[in-house]
Coordinates of C-alpha atoms and ligand atoms in Angstrom, one line a residue:
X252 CA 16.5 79.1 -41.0
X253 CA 12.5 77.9 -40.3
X254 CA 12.0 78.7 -36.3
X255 CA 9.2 78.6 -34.5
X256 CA 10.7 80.5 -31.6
X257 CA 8.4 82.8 -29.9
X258 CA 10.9 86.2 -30.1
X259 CA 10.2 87.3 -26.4
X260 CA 11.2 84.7 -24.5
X261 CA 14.4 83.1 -23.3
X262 CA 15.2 80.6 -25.3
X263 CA 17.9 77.6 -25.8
X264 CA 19.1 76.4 -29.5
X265 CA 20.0 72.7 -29.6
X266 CA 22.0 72.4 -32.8
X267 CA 21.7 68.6 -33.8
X268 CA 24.6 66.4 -34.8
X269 CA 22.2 63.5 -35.0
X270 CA 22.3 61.8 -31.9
X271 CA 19.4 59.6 -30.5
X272 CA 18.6 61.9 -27.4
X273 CA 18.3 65.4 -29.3
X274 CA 14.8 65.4 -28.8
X275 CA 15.4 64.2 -24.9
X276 CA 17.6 67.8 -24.4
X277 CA 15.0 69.5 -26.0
X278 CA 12.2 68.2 -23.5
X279 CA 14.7 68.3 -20.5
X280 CA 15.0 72.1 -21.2
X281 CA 11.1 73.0 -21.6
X282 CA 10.6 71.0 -18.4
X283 CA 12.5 73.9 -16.8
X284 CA 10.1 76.4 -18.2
X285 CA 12.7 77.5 -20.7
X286 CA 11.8 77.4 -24.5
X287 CA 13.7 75.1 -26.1
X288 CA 14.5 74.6 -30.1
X289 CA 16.1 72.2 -32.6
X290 CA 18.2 73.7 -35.2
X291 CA 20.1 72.3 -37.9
X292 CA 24.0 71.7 -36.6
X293 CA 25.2 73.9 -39.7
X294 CA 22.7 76.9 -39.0
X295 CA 25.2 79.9 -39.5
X296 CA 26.8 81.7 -36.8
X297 CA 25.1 85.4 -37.8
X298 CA 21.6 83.8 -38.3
X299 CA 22.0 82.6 -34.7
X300 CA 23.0 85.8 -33.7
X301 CA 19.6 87.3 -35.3
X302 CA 17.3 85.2 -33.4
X303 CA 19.2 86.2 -29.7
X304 CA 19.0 82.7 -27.8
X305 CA 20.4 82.9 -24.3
X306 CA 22.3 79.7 -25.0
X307 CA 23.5 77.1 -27.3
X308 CA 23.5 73.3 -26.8
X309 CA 25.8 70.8 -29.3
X310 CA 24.3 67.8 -29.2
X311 CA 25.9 64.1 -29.3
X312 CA 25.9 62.2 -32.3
X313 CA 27.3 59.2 -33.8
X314 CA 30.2 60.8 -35.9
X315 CA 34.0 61.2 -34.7
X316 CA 35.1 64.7 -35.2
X317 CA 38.1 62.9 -37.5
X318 CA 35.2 61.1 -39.7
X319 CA 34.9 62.7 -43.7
X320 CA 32.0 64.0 -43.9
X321 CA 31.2 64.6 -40.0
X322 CA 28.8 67.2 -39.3
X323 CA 30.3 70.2 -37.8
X324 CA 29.0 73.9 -36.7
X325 CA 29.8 76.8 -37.8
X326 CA 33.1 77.5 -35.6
X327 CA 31.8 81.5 -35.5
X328 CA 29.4 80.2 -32.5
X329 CA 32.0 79.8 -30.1
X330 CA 32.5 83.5 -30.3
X331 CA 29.3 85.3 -30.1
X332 CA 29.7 85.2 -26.7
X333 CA 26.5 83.3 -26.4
X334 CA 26.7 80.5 -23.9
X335 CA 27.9 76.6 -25.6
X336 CA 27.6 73.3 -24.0
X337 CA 28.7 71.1 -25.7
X338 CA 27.7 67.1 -25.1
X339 CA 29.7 64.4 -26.5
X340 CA 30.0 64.5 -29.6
X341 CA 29.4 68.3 -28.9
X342 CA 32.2 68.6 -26.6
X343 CA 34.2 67.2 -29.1
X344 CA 33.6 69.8 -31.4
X345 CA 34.4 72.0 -29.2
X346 CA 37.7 71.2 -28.2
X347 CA 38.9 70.5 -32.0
X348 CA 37.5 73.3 -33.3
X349 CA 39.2 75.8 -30.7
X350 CA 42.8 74.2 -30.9
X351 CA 42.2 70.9 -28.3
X352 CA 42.8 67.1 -29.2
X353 CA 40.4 64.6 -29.7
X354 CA 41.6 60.8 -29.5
X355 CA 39.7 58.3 -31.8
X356 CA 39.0 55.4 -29.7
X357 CA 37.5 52.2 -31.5
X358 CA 36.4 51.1 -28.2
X359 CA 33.2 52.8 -26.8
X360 CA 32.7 53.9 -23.1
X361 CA 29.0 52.9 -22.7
X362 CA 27.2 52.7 -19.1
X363 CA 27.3 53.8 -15.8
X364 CA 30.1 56.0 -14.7
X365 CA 30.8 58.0 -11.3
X366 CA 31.7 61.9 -12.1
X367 CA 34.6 62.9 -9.7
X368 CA 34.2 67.0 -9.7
X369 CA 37.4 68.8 -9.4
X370 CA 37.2 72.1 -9.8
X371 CA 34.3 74.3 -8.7
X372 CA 31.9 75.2 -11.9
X373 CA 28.5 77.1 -12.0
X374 CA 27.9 74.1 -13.8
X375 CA 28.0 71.3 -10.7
X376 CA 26.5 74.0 -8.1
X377 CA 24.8 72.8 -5.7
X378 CA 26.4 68.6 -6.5
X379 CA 28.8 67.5 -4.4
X380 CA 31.5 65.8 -4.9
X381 CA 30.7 63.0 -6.8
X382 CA 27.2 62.0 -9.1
X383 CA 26.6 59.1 -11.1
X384 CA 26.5 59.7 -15.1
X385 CA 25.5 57.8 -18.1
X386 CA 28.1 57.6 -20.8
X387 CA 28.4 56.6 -24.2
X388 CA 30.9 57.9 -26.2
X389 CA 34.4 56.7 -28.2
X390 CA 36.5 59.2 -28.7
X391 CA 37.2 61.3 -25.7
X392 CA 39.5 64.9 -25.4
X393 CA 43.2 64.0 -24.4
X394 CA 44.7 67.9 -24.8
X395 CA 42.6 71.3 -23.9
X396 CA 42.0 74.2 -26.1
X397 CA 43.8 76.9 -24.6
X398 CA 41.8 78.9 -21.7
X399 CA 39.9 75.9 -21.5
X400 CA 40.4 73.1 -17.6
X401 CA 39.2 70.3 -16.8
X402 CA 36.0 70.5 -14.3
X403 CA 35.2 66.8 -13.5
X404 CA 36.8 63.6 -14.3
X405 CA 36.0 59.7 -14.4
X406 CA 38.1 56.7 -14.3
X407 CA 38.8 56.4 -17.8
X408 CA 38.7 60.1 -18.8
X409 CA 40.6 62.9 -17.3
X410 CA 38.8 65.2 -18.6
X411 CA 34.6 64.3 -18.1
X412 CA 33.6 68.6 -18.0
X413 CA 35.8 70.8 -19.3
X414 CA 35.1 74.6 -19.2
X415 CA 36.3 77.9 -19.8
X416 CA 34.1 80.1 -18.0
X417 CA 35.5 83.4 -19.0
X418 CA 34.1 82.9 -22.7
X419 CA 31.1 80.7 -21.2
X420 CA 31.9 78.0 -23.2
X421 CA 31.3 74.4 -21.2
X422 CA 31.9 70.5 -22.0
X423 CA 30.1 67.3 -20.7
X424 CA 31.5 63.8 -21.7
X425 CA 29.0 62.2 -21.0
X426 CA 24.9 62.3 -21.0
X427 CA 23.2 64.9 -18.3
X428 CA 19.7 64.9 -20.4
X429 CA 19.1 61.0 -19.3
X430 CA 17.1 59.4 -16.9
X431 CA 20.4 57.4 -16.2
X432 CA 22.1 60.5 -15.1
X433 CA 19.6 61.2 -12.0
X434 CA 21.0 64.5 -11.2
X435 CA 21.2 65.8 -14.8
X436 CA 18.4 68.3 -14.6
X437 CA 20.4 69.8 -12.1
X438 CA 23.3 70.5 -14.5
X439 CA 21.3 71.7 -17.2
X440 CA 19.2 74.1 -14.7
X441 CA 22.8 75.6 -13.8
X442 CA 23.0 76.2 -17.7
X443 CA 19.9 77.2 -18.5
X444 CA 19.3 79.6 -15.1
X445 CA 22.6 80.6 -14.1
X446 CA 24.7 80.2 -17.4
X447 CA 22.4 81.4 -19.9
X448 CA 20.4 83.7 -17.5
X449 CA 17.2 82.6 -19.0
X450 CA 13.4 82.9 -17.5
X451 CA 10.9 80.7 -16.5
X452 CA 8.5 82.1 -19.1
X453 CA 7.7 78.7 -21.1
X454 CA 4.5 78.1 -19.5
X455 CA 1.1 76.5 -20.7
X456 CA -0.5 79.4 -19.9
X457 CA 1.5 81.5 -21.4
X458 CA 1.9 79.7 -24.8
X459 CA -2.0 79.7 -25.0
X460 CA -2.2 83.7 -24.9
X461 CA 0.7 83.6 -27.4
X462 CA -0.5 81.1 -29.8
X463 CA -4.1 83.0 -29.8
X464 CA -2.6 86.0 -30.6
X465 CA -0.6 84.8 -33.1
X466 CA -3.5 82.8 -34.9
X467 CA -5.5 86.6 -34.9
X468 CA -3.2 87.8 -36.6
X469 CA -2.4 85.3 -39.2
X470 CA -6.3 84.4 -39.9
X471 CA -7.4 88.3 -39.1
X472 CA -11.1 88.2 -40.1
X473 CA -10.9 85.1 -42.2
X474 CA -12.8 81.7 -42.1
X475 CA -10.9 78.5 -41.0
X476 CA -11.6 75.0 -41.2
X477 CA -10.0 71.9 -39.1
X478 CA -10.9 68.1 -39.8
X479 CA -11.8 66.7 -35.9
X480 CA -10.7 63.2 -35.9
X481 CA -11.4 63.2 -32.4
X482 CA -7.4 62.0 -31.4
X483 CA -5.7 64.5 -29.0
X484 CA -3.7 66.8 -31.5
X485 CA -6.6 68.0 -33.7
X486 CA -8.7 68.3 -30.6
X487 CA -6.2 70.8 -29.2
X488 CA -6.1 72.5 -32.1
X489 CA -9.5 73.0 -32.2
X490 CA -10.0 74.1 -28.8
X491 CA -7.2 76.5 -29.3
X492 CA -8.9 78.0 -32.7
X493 CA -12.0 78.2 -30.6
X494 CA -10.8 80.3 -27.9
X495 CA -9.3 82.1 -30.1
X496 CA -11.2 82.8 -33.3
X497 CA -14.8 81.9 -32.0
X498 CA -17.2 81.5 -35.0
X499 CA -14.4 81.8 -37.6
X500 CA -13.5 78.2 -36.8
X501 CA -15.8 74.9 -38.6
X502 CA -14.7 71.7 -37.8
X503 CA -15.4 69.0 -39.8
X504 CA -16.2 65.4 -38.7
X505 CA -16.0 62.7 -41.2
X506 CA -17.5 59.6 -40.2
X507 CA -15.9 57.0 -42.5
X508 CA -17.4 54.0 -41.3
X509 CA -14.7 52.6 -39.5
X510 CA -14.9 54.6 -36.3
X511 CA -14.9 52.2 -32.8
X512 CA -18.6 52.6 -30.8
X513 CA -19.4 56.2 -30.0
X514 CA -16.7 57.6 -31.3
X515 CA -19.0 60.4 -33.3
X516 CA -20.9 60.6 -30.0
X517 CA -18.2 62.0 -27.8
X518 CA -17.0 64.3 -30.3
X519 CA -20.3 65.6 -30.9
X520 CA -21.0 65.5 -27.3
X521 CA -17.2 67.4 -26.5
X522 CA -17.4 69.8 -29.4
X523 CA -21.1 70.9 -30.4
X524 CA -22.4 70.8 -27.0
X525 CA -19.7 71.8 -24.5
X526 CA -18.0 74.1 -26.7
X527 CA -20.4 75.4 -28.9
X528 CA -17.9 75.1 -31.7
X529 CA -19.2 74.7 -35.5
X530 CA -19.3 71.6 -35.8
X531 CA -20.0 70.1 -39.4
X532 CA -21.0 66.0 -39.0
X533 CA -20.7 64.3 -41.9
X534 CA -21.7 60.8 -42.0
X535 CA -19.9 59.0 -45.4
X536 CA -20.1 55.6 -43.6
X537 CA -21.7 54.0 -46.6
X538 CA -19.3 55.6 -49.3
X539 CA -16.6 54.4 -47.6
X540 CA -17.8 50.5 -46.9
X541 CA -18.9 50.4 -50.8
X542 CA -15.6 51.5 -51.9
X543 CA -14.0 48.8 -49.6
X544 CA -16.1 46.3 -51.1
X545 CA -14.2 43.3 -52.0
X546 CA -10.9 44.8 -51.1
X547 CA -8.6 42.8 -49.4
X548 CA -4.9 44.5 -50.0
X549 CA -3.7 46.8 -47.2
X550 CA -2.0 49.1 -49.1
X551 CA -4.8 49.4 -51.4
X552 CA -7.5 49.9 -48.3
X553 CA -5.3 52.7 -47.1
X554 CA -5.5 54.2 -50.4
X555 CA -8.7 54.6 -51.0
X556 CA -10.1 55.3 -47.7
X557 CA -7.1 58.5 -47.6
X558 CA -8.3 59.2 -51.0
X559 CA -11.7 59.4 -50.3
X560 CA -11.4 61.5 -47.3
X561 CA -10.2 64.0 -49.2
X562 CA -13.3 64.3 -51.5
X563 CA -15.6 63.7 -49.0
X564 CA -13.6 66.9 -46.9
X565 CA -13.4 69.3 -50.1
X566 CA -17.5 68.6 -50.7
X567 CA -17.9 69.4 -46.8
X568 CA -16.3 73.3 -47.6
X569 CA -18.1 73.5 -50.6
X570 CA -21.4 72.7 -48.7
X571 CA -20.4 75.1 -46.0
X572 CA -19.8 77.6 -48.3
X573 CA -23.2 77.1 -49.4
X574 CA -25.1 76.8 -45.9
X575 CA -23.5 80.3 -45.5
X576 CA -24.7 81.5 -48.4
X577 CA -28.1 80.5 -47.7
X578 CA -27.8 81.7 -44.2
X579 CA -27.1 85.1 -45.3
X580 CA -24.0 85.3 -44.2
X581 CA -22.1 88.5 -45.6
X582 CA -19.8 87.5 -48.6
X583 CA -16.5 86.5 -47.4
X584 CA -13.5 85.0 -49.0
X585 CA -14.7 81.6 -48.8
X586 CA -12.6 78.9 -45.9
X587 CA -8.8 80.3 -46.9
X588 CA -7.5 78.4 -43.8
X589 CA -6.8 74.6 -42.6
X590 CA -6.2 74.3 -39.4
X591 CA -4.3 71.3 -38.5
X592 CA -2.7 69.6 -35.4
X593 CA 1.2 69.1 -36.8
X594 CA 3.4 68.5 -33.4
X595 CA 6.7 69.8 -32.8
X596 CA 8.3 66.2 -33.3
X597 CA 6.7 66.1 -37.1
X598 CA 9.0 69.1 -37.7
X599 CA 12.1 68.2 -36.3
X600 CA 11.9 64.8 -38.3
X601 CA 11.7 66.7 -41.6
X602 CA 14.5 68.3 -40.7
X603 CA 16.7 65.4 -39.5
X604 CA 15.5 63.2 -42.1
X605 CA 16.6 65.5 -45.2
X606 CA 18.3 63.8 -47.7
X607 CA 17.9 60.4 -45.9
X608 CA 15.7 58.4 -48.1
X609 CA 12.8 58.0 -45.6
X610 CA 11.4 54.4 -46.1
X611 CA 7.9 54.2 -46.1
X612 CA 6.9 51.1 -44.6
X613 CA 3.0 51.7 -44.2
X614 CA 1.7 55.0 -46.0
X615 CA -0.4 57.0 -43.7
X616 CA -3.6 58.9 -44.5
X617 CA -3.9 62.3 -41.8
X618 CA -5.8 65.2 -42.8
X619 CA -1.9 66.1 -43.9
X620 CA -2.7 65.2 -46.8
X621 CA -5.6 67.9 -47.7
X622 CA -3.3 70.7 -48.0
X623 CA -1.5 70.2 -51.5
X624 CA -4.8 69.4 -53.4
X625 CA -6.4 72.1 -52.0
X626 CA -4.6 75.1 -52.5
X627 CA -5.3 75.9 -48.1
X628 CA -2.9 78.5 -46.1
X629 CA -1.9 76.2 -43.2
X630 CA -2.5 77.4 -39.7
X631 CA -0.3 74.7 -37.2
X632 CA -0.6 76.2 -33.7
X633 CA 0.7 73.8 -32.3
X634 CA 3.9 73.2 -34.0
X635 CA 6.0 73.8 -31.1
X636 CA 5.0 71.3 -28.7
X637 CA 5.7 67.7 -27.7
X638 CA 2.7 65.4 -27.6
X639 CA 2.8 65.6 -23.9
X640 CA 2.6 69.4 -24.0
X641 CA -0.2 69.4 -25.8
X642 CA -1.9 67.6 -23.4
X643 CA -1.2 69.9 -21.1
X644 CA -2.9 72.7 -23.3
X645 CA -5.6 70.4 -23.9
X646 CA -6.1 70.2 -19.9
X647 CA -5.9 74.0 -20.0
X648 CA -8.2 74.8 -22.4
X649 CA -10.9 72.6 -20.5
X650 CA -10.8 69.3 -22.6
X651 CA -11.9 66.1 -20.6
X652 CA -9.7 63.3 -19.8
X653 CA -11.5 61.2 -22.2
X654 CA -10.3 63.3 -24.8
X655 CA -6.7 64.2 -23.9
X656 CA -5.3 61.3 -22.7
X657 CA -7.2 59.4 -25.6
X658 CA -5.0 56.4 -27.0
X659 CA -3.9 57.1 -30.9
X660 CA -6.2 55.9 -33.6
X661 CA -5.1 55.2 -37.3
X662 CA -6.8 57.3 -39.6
X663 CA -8.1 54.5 -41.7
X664 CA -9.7 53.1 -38.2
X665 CA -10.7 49.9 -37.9
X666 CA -10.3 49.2 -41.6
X667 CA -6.9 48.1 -40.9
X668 CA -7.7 46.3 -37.6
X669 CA -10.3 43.8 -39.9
X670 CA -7.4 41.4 -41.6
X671 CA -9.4 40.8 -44.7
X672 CA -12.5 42.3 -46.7
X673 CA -14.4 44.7 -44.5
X674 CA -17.9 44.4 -43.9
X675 CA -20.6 45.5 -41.8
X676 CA -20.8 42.3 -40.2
X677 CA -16.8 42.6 -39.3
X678 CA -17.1 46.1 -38.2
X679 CA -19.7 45.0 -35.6
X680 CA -18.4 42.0 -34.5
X681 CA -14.9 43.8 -33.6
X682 CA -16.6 46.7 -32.2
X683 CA -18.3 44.4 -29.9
X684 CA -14.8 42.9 -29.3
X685 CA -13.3 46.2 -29.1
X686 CA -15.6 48.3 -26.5
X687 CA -14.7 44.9 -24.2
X688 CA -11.4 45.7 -24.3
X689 CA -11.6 49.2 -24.0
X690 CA -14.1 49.1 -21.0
X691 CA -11.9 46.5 -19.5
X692 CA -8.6 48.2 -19.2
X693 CA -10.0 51.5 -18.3
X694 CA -11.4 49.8 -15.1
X695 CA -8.6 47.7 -14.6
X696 CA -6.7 51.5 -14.4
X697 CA -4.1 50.1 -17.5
X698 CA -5.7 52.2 -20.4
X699 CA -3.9 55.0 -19.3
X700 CA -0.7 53.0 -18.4
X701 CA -0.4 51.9 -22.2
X702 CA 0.5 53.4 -25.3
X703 CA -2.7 51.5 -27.0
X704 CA -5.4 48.6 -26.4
X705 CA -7.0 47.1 -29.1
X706 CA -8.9 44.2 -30.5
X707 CA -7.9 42.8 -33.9
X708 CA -10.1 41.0 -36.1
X709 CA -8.3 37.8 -38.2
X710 CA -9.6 36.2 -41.7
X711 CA -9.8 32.9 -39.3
X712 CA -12.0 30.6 -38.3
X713 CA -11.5 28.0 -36.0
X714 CA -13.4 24.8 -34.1
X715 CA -14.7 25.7 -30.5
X716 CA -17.4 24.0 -28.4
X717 CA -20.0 26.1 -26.9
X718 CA -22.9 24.0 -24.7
X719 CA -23.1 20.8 -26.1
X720 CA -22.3 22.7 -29.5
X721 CA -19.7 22.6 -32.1
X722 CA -18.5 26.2 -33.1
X723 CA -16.6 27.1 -36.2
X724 CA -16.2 31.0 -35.4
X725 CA -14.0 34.1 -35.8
X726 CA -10.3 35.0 -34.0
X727 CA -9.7 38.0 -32.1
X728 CA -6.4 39.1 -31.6
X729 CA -5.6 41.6 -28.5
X730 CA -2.8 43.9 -29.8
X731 CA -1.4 46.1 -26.4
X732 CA 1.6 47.9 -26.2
X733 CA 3.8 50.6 -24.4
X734 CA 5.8 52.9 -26.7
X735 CA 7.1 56.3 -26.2
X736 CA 6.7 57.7 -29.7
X737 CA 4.6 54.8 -31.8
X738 CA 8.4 54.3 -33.4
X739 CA 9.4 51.1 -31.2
X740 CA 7.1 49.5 -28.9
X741 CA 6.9 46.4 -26.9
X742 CA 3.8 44.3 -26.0
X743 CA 2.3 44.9 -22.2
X744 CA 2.8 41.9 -19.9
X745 CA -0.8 42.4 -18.5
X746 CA -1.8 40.5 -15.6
X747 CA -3.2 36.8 -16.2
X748 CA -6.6 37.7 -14.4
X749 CA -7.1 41.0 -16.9
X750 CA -6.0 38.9 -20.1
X751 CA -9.0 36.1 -18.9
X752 CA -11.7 38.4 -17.7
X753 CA -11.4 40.0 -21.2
X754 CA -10.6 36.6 -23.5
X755 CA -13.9 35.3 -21.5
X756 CA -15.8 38.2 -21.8
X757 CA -14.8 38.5 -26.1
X758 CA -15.5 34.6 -26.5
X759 CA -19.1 34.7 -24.6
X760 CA -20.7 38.2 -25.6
X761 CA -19.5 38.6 -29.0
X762 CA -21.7 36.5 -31.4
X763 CA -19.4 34.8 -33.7
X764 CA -16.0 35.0 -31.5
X765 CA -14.7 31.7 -30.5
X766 CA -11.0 32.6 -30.1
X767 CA -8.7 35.1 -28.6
X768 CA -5.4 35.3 -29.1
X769 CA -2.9 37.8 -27.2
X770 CA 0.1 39.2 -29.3
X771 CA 3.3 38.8 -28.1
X772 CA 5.3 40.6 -30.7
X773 CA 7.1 44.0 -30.2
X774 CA 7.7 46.7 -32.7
X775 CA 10.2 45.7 -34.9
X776 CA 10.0 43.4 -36.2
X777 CA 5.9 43.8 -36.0
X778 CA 3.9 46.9 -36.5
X779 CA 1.6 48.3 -33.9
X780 CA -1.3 48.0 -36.0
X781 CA -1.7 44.7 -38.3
X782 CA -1.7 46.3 -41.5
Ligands
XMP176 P1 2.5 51.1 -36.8 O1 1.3 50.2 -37.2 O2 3.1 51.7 -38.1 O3 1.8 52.3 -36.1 O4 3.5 50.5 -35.9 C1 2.5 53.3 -35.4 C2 1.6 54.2 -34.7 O5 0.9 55.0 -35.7 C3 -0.5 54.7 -35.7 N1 -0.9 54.7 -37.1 C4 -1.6 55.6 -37.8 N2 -1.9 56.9 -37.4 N3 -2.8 57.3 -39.5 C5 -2.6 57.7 -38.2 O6 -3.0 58.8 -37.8 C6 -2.5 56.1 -40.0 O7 -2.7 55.8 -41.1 C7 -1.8 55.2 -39.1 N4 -1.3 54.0 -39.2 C8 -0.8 53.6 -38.0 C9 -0.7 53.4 -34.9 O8 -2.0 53.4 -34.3 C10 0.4 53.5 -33.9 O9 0.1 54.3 -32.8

């Protein structure tokens, strides 16, 4: 089993039937300061027992216990005498696998709900009588494994909680880990705190002083290198090499050409100056804008552009090996290590995802792809955490705002925000357009509201009238959305005064912009970006 678990701490395994709000349980549980892990929902019962947790959460999922080829656990987990709850789908495991009855039910229970609490539990301490819940679930428990009684009920379901708190194993019908449940957090504190027994010892600062420890001792006295893209992740990762590592760490800065304005500024500015890390700059702006030449495919700009970076990265370690050299550096064993920003929800999906053939609707160039064709040891420290976590660290480690709470950018950058062949021309006409946008919504206080605000450039030209003039001139498009994830999104209904002062502003300082268009389309069917 692949954990990332740091062995000292309390810690909570969510094993993952498949259901939509794993990931939610695993945040609510970190948000009490408790560690919190996804594991496979087969992980066997003695490789559990191994790695200690304090407690066990089943997760929902959209199976019926009944269903060939249903995931199930291990049934060995229910007597380790480690803490279960069970959620759904989870609870329902737990009652058919130690001698209850499940009934299939075609027709879901999906909603609001009021939780009637009958019995007193550790888990409802401190709740009243009564909470509101958020269900969804078909099948329900009708008959109780033996030792087991029903804690809370609803109006459709007699048996909402079920527990038997002599082996510690407990059952929720319905959702605690939702925003829809308002006093779920309560619930899984009494798990987590008074179940489980676990510490409040998942803390930033604590997961810094771990993580720098643990990149010592993989690295020891060897050179690493990171590629800074300037977005949040790598920038952590960085920051986090740095403090730990010092001088061992080079960053390398590509500028491909297709950055927005003063992007290689701030990072300069963030890293070199503030930090004093070793920063490499490389500028490959006109390699890149002569290989996109005449290109007009998206697919195929993606291509090159990821292809390229990786040459242009492999020739920035050779040089570095070579400016070492020169510098009289003592010999060492050349850079052995990439560093790179993976985040915890990267990992889960490779694990969730096995064997589901993963459709790839746009490919995406990262530094990800250095690794393979370069024969690096990966060092990921920050493969535990959410994205929001990582801001955190970020904060901790001293980044600025500007940095951490930095919108994503696509790797190939503005190359796939120009519809069409990219040209100098293009690039700083939706710069231009771009920095308007971008200056707009930060004052305005939305930047930080959305998930992303950009300008997009079309292949069109349209008729306008400027003066007394007749104008055939280019279309901006302004793509803003909120999204949790990137995965879904929905376009921002901005005010009408924001959407004008920036149309105007586009239309009469960017030379050769006539148009601006707002995009109303959410994600799917449409991609964030437009190619
Ligand atoms: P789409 O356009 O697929 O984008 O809806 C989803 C999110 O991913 C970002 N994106 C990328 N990020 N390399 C990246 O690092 C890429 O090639 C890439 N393409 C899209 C996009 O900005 C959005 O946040």
């Amino acid at each position: 089993m692949k954990t990332v678990a740091p062995l000292t701490h309390s810690k909570i395994f969510i094993l993952d039937f498949g259901s939509q709000y794993t990931q939610v349980i695993a945040r609510r549980i970190r948000e009490c300061q408790v560690y919190s892990e996804i594991v496979r929902f087969d992980t066997p019962a003695t490789e559990i027992a191994k790695l200690k947790p304090n407690g066990l959460i089943l997760s929902g999922g959209p199976a019926s216990v009944y269903d060939k080829g249903a995931p199930h656990p291990d049934p060995e987990i229910f007597s380790l005498g480690i803490p279960v709850l069970g959620i759904c789908y989870g609870m329902q495991l737990m009652a058919h696998h130690l001698g209850g009855e499940v009934e299939f039910s075609q027709r879901r229970e999906y909603g609001p709900g009021m939780l009637h609490i009958t019995d007193s539990s550790q888990l409802f301490n401190g709740l009243g009588e009564q909470i509101d819940i958020w269900n969804s679930h078909g099948d329900k428990v009708t008959t109780l494994p033996a030792g087991f009684r029903g804690a809370a009920r609803t109006e459709n379901s007699k048996f909402a909680a079920i527990e038997d708190p002599g082996r510690k194993l407990y059952g929720l019908q319905f959702h605690p880990e939702v925003a829809h449940t308002p006093r779920g957090k309560e619930i899984l504190q009494n798990f987590v705190y008074h179940i489980c027994h676990c510490a409040m010892d998942w803390t930033m600062g604590s997961f810094i002083e771990e993580a720098c420890a643990r990149i010592r001792k993989q690295v020891g006295d060897q050179k690493v290198v990171l590629g800074l893209s300037g977005g949040v992740d790598s920038s952590v990762t960085a920051a986090l090499l740095h403090k730990a590592i010092g001088d061992q760490l080079t960053c390398i800065f590509v500028n491909n050409g297709l950055l927005r304005s003063r992007e290689e500024e701030i990072v300069q500015r963030v890293f070199g100056e503030n930090f004093h890390v070793r920063l490499k700059y490389v500028d490959a702006s006109e390699r890149f804008l002569a290989l996109l030449k005449g290109v007009t495919d998206p697919e195929t700009k993606r291509k090159l552009i990821g292809n390229e970076f990786i040459k242009v990265f492999q020739h920035a370690t050779e040089e570095l090996l070579e400016e070492d050299r020169r510098n009289g550096a003592r010999k060492h064993g050349g850079y052995r290590f990439l560093a790179q920003g993976t985040l915890y929800p990267d990992v889960i999906e490779s694990v969730s995802i096995e064997g589901n053939p993963a459709q790839v609707i746009k490919s995406h160039h990262n530094v990800g792809g250095l690794p393979e064709k370069m024969h690096f040891e990966l060092v990921e420290p920050v493969r535990q955490l959410f994205k929001d976590e990582v801001r955190q660290a970020g904060l901790q480690l001293g980044l600025p705002k500007e940095i951490v709470y930095r919108q994503p950018f696509p790797g190939p950058g503005l190359a796939v925000r120009i519809l069409g062949e990219v040209t100098p021309e293009r690039l700083s006409i939706l710069r231009e357009a771009d920095t308007i946008v971008v200056s707009e919504m930060e004052s305005s206080d939305w930047y930080y509201r959305v998930w992303q605000s950009f300008a997009v450039l079309l292949p069109v030209r349209s008729v306008g009238v400027m003066g007394d003039q007749r104008t055939y001139e280019n279309t901006v498009v302004l793509r803003i959305v909120e999204s949790q994830d990137g995965m879904t999104a929905d376009w921002v209904r901005l005010p009408y005064e924001l959407l004008a002062r920036i149309s105007t502003r586009v239309s009469n300082e960017v030379k050769g912009v006539n148009r601006v268009c707002y995009d109303i389309s959410s994600k799917p069917p449409s991609t964030i970006e437009w190619e």
